[in-house]
XYZ file of C-alpha atoms in Angstrom:
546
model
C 3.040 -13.489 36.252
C 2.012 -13.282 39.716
C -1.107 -11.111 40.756
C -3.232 -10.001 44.378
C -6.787 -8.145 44.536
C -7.227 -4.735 45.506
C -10.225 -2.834 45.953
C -11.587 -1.375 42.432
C -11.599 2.043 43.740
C -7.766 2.608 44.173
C -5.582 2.507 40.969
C -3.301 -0.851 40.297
C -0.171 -1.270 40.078
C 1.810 -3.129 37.822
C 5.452 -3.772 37.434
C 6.929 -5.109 34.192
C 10.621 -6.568 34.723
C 13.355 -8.820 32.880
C 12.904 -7.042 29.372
C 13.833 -3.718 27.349
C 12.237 -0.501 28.240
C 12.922 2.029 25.624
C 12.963 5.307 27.950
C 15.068 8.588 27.910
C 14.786 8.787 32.108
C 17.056 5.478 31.751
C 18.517 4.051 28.232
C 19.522 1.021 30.976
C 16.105 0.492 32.041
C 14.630 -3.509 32.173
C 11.615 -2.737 34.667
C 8.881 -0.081 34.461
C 5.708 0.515 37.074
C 2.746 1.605 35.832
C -0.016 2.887 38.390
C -3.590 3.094 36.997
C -3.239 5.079 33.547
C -0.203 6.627 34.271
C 3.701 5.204 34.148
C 4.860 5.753 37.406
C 8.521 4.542 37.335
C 11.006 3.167 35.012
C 14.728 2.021 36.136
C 16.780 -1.293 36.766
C 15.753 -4.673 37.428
C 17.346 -4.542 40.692
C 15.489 -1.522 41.944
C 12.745 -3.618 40.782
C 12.643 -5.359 43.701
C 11.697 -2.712 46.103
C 8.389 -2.190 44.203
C 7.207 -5.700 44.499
C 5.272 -5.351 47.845
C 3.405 -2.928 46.369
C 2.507 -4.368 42.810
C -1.167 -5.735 42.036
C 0.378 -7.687 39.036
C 3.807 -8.623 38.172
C 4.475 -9.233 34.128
C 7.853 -11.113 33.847
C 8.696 -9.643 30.140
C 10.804 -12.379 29.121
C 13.163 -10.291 27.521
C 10.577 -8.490 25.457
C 11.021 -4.735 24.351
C 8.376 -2.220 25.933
C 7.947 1.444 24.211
C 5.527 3.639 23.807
C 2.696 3.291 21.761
C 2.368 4.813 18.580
C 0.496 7.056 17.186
C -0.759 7.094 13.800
C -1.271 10.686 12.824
C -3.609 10.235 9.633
C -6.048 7.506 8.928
C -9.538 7.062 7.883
C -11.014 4.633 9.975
C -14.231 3.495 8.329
C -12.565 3.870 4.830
C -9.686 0.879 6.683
C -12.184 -1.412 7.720
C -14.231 -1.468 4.717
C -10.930 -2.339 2.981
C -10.162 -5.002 5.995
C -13.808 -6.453 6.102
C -14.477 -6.173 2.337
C -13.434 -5.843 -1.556
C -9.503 -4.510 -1.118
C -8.081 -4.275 -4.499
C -4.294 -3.249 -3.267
C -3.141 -6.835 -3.982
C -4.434 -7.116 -7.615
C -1.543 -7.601 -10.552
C -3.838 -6.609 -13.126
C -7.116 -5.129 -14.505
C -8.442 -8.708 -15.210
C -7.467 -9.859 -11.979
C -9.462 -6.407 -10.375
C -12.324 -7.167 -12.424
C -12.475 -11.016 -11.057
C -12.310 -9.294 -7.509
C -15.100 -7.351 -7.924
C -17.213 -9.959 -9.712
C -16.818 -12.498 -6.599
C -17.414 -9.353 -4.443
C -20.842 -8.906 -6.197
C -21.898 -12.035 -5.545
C -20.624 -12.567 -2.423
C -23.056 -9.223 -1.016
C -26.052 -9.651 -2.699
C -27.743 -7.747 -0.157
C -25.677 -4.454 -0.412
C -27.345 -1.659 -1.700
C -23.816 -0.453 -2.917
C -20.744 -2.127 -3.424
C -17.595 -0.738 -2.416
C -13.796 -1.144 -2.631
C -10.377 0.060 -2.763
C -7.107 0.315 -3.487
C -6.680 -0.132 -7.380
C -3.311 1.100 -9.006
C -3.104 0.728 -12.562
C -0.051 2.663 -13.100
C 1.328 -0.803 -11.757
C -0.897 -2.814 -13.929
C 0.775 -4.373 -17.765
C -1.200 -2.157 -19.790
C -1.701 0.415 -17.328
C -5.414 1.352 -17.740
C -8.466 1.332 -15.235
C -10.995 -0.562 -15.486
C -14.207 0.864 -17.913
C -17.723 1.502 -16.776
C -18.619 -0.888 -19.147
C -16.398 -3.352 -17.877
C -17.759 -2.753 -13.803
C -21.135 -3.038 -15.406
C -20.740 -6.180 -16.359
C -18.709 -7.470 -13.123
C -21.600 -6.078 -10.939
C -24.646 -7.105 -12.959
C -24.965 -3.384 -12.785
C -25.342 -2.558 -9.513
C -24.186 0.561 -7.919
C -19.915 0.207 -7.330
C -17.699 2.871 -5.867
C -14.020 1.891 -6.323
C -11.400 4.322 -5.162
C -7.917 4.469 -6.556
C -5.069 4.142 -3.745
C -4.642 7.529 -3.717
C -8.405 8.081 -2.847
C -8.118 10.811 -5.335
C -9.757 9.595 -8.551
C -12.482 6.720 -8.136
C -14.300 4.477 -10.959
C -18.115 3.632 -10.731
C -20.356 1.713 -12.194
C -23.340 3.101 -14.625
C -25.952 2.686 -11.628
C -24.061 4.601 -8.973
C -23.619 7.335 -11.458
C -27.749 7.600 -12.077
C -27.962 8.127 -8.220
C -26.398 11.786 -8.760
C -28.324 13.682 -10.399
C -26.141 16.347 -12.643
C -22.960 14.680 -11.914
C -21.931 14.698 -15.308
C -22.024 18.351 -15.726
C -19.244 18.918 -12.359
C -15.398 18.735 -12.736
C -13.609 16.112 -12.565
C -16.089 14.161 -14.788
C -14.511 12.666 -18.096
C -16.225 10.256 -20.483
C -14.308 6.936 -20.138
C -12.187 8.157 -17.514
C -11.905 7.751 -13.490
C -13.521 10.750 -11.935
C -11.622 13.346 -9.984
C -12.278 16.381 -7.903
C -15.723 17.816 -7.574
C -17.761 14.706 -9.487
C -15.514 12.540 -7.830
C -16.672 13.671 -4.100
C -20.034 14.010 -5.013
C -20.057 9.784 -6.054
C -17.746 9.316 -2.779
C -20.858 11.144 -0.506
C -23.537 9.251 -2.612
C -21.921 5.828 -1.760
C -20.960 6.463 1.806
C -24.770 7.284 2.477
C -25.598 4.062 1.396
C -23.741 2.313 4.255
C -25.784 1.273 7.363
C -24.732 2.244 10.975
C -23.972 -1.175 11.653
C -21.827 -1.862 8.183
C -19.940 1.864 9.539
C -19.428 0.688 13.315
C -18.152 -2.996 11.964
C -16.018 -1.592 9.507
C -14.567 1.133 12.343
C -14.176 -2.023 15.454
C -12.129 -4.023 12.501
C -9.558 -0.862 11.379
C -9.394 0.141 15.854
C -8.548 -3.663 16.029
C -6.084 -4.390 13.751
C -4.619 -1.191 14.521
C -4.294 -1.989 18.557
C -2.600 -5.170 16.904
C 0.221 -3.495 15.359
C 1.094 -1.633 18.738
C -0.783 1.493 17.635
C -2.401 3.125 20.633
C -3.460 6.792 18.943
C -5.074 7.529 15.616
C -5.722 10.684 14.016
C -8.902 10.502 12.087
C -8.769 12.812 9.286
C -13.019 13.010 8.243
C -14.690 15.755 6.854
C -18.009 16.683 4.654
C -16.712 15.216 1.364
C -14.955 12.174 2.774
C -16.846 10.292 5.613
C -19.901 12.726 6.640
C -20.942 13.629 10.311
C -22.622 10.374 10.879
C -19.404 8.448 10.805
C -17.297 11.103 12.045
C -19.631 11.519 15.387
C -20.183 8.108 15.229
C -16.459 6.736 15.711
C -15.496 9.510 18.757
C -18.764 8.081 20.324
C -17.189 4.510 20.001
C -13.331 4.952 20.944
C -15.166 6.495 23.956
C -17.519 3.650 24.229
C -14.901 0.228 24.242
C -11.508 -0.433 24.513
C -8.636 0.225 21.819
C -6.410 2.726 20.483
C -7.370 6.949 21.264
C -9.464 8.692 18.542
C -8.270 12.613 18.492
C -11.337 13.712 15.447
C -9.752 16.469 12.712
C -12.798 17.540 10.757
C -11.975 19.205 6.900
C -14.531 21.578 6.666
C -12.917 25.400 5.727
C -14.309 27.915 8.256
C -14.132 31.738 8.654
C -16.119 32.914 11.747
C -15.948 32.175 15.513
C -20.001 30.275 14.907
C -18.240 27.822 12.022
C -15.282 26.811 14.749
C -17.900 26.333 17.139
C -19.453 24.095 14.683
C -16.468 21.966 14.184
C -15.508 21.650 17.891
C -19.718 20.538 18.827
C -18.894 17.490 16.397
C -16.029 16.261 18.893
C -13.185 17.754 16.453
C -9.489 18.936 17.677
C -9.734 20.682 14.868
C -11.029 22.369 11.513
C -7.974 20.327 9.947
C -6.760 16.743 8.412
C -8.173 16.868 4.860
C -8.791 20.408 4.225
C -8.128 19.845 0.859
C -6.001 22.202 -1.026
C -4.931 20.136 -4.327
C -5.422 16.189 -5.199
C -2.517 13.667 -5.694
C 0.164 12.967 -8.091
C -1.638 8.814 -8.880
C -4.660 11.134 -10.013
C -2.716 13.983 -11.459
C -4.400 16.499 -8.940
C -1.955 17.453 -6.757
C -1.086 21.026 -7.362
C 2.157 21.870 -9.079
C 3.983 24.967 -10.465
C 5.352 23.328 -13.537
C 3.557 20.969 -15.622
C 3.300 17.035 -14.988
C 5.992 15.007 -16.927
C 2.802 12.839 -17.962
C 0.254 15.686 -18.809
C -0.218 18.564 -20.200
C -1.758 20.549 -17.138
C -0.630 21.362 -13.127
C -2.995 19.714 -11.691
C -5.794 20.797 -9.228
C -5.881 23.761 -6.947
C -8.996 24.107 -4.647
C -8.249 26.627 -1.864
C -6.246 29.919 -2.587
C -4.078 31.544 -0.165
C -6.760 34.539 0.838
C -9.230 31.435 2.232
C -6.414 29.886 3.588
C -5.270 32.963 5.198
C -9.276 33.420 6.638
C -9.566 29.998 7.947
C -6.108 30.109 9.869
C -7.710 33.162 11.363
C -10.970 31.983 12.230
C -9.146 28.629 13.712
C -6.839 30.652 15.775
C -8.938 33.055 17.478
C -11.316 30.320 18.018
C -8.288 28.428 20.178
C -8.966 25.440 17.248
C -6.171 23.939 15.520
C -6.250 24.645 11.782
C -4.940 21.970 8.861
C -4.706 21.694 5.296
C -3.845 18.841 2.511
C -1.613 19.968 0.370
C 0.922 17.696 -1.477
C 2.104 19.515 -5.044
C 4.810 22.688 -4.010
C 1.908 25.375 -5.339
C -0.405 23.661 -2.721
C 1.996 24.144 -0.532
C 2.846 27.839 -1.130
C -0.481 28.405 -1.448
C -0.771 26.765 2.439
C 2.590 29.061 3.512
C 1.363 31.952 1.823
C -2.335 32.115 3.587
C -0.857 31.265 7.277
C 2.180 34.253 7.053
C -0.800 36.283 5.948
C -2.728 34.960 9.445
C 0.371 35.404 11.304
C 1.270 39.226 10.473
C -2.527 40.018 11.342
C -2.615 37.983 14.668
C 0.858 37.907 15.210
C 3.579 35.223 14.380
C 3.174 33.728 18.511
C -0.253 33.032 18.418
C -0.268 31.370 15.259
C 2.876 29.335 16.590
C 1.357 28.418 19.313
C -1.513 26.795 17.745
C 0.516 24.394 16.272
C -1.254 24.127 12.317
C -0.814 21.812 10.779
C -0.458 20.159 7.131
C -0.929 16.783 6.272
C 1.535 15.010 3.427
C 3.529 18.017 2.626
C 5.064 16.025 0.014
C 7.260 18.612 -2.846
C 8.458 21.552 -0.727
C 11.038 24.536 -1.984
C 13.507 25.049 0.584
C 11.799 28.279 1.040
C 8.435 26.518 2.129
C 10.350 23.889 4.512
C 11.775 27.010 5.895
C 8.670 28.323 6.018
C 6.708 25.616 8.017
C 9.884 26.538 11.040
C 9.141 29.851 10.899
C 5.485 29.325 11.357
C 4.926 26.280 13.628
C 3.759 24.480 11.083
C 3.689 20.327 11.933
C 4.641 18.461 8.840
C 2.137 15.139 9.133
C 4.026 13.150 6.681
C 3.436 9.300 5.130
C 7.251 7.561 4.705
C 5.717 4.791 2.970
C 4.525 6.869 0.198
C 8.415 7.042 -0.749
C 8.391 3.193 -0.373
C 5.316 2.497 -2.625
C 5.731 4.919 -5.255
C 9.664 6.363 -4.672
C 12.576 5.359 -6.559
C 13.871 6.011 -10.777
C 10.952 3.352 -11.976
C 8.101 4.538 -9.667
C 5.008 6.452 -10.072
C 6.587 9.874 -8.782
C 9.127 9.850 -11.288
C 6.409 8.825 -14.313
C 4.652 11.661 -13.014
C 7.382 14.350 -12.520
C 10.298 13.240 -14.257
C 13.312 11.374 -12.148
C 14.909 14.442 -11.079
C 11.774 16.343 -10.162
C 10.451 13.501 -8.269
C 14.013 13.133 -6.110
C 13.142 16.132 -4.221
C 9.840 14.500 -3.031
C 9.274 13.708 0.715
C 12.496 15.738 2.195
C 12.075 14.446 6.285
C 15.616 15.414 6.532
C 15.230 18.728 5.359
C 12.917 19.714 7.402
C 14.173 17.779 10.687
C 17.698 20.190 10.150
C 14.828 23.389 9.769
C 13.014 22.553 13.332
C 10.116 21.540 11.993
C 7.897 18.815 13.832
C 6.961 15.934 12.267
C 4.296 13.292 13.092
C 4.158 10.446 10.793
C 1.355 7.904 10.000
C -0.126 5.771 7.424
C -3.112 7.489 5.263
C -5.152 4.506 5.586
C -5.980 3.023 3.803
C -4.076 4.852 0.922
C -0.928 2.677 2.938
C -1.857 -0.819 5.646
C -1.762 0.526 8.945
C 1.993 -0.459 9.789
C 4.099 1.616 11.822
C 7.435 -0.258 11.943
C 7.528 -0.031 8.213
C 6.658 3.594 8.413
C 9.612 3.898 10.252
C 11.579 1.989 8.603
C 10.904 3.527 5.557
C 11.516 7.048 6.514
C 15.250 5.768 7.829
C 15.756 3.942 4.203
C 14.361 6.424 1.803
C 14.853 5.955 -1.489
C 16.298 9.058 -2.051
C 19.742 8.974 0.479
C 19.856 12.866 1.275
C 16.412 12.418 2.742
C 16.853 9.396 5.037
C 16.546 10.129 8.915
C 17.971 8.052 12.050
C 15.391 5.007 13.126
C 15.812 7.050 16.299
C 14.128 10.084 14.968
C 11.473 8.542 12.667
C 10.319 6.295 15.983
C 10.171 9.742 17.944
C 8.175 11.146 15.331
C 5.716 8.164 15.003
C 5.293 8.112 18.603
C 5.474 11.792 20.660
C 5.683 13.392 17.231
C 1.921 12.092 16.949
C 0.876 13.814 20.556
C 2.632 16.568 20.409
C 0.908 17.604 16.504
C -1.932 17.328 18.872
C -0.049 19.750 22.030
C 0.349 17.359 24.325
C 4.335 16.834 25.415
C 4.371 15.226 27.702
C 2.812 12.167 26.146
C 4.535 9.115 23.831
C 7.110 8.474 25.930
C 7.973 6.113 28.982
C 8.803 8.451 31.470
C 7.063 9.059 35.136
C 4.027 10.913 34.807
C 3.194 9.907 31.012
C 0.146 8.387 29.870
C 0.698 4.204 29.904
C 0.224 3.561 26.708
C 2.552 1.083 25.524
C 3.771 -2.095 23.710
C 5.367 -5.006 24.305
C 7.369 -6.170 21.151
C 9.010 -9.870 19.852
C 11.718 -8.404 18.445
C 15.648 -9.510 17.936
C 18.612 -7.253 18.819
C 18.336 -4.106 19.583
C 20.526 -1.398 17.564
C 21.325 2.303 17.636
C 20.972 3.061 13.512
C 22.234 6.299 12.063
C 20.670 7.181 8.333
C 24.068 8.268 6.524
C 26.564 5.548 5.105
C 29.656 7.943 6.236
C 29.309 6.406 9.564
C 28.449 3.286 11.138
C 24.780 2.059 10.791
C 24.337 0.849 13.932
C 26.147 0.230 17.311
C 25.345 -2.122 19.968
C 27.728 -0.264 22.326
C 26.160 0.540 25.297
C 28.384 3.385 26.511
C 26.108 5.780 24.244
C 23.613 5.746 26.445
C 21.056 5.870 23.696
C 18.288 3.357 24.141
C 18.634 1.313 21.303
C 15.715 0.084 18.691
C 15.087 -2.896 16.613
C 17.335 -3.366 13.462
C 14.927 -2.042 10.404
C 17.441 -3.121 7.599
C 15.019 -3.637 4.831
C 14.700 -7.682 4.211
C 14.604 -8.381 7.928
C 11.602 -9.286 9.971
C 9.888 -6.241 11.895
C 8.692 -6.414 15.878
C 5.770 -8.335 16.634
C 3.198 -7.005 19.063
C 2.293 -8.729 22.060
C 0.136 -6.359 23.990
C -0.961 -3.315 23.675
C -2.163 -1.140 26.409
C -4.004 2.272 26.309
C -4.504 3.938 29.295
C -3.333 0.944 31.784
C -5.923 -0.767 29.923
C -4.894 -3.863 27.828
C -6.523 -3.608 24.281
C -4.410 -6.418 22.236
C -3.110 -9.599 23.464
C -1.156 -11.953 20.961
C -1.816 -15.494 20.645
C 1.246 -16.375 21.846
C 1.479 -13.889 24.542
């Protein structure tokens, strides 16, 4: 690496040569210039050489891969780096070995006013039941604990955090002896977050932007709102991705609105819009996502919190506010209900406007062909979570316990709504799933059901531009002139072109497609390693071995 000083006031340059740039303007590319924040040129090593007069720094890639960034379209930031910094339960085999977690987390924070973790699953547990109040009582020499199931659906609590909300017991979702869902579920959630400092919030936040600029993420979409992280945070982490270095923080905010003064509101906090987790129904772990037919498992449908009219009001209020509007919805009534409410916007304000503002829904998880056809028609971005299908897919997983094998085989359909037009942006839920895009991508192009499998190509598209353009920009998350430099350099081995369907070859190495090719995702080998990251022109990762 060779470098010269120029004065501060004029944008760098610097050229990258000798690796793999993944760009459409040249699937031959090995060299790419980038000129302050923006990429300014991508071609052949030997053009190469006429740009190195005028390069501040020269980065000899060693044969590394360069792409563009990603962009992780759903995450909750403070909600990751509590898990990252403190009690993560994701890991643990069994409710004895959750309870032992939590007991050595007690003790470990004596100081904590409230104890918090995640991640339990005991669907995946031998005698598949959650730990009891009793039994958290006792782990926590009953102190206040907030644990939330993956899902972030249902949560249990301890006997003390309960006494800190006052009438709790009388709201739904509260069950003697069982986890609490829905309404006394986010009233516990609000009660514990409150209890966290700024400085436990801003640690937690720097640890989840970190490890995220470490896996080659350079966007996230954080997906707060009233019941999930409060203003506080929500304010508080825009005011920080501003602040320092690391990955782009584009703020949805899930608050339902109906008048041009409530999408002001939402767009004073920093917000791109009233959207992310809007909630319209639960999840399938919690038995809350919102279904037409019953649950295999249980003798009810599930959870519906938004009907179509408020839908239909708030897609309104969003779009002749220029605000982009969003909605959770996972179970196929959810869903209606979401299609339902913004056709009913659309024949009111007319089917362009509402196009244009490019809505969106996050996990979109059972759709009818009619609603995937449905989400084309209305310009409706599909924010979707492939390693959902990973974790919980398959005969023997969780969807199928909850829906029955052959309801649960038309879950998570990226195909299906690829072939209908419809834009996709993928990401993680964190921390529901780790931060990890490669396996994201990896698992949308080996889904566990075949007919729903998409090309590496097109999951990688949709993990990277599909991210900024859920957010309208286009001409962003990709390595052509003019872009935004955000970008990573990858350790990676040889580079493929991978097609989803068995009927034809997997992959080619051929060069004469002219397709730039990607890493080779077959599950059991190793994913790329990140090297550096850079936002902006702006390095925020370096690997210790870069």
């Amino acid at each position: 690496m060779s470098e010269r000083t120029t004065p501060e006031t004029e944008p760098r340059t610097v050229l990258l040569r000798g690796g793999e740039v993944h760009s459409p303007a040249d699937p031959f590319a090995t060299a790419m210039a980038v000129r302050g924040d923006r990429i300014a040129w991508v071609g052949s090593e030997g053009a190469a050489d006429a740009l190195l007069d005028d390069a501040d720094e020269v980065v000899d890639l060693q044969g590394a891969l360069v792409t563009p960034a990603f962009t992780d379209a759903h995450v909750h930031t403070t909600a990751t780096g509590l898990a990252l910094t403190g009690l993560d339960l994701t890991g643990a085999a069994s409710r004895a070995e959750a309870l032992a977690l939590v007991r050595a987390h007690a003790t470990a924070r004596p100081a904590d006013s409230v104890l918090l973790g995640h991640g339990w699953d005991a669907a995946r547990w031998p005698d598949g039941r959650p730990p009891s109040r009793e039994e958290l009582d006792e782990a926590t020499g009953s102190r206040p604990l907030y644990l939330s199931r993956i899902d972030v659906h249902s949560a249990v609590v301890t006997t003390a955090l309960l006494d800190l909300v006052p009438g709790v017991t009388a709201r739904t979702g509260y069950t003697p002896g069982a986890p609490l869902t829905q309404d006394a579920h986010h009233a516990v959630r609000t009660a514990a977050l409150a209890a966290l400092t700024a400085a436990q919030r801003t640690e937690a936040q720097r640890a989840a932007l970190r490890r995220a600029a470490s896996l080659g993420i350079g966007s996230v979409h954080e997906c707060g709102g009233p019941v999930i992280s409060g203003e506080e945070d929500f304010t508080g982490l825009l005011a920080l991705a501003r602040a320092e270095p690391g990955p782009r923080v584009t703020g949805y905010w899930g608050e339902l609105v109906d008048s041009a003064e409530g999408a002001d509101r939402v767009r004073a906090l920093g917000a791109a819009g009233a959207a992310g987790d809007l909630f319209v129904d639960g999840a399938f772990g919690s038995h809350t996502a919102c279904l037409h037919e019953p649950y295999a498992d249980a003798g009810h449908t599930g959870a519906a919190y938004l009907p179509a009219d408020r839908i239909a009001a708030h897609v309104l209020a969003c779009t002749e506010a220029g605000l982009q509007a969003g909605f959770h919805a996972i179970g196929d009534a959810a869903v209606g209900a979401v299609t339902e409410g913004v056709r009913a916007a659309a024949e009111k304000l007319g089917p362009d406007r509402v196009r244009a503002a490019r809505h969106r829904v996050e996990h979109a998880e059972l759709l009818s062909p009619e609603s995937v056809a449905a989400f084309a028609e209305l310009g409706l971005t599909a924010s979707v979570q492939p390693v959902f299908d990973a974790l919980w897919g398959g005969a023997e997983g969780m969807y199928a316990e909850r829906l029955g094998a052959e309801r649960a085989r038309a879950l998570n359909p990226f195909a299906a709504l690829l072939r209908a037009g419809v834009p996709l942006a993928l990401g993680s839920d964190s921390p529901v799933t780790p931060l990890g895009p490669w396996a994201a991508v990896r698992a949308a192009a080996f889904h566990r059901t075949p007919e729903h499998r998409i090309s590496v190509r097109a999951a990688f598209a949709a993990h990277t531009r599909g991210g900024w353009r859920a957010r309208g920009r286009d001409e962003a998350g990709v390595l052509v002139p003019g872009a935004p430099a955000d970008y990573v350099l990858w350790r990676t081995g040889e580079l493929l072109v991978q097609a989803p369907d068995d009927r034809v070859a997997r992959w080619s190495t051929d060069p004469r497609s002219g397709t730039p090719g990607l890493p080779d995702l077959t599950p059991g080998t190793r994913l790329p390693e990140a090297l550096r990251t850079v936002v902006g022109g702006r390095t925020v990762f370096v690997g210790p071995d870069e």
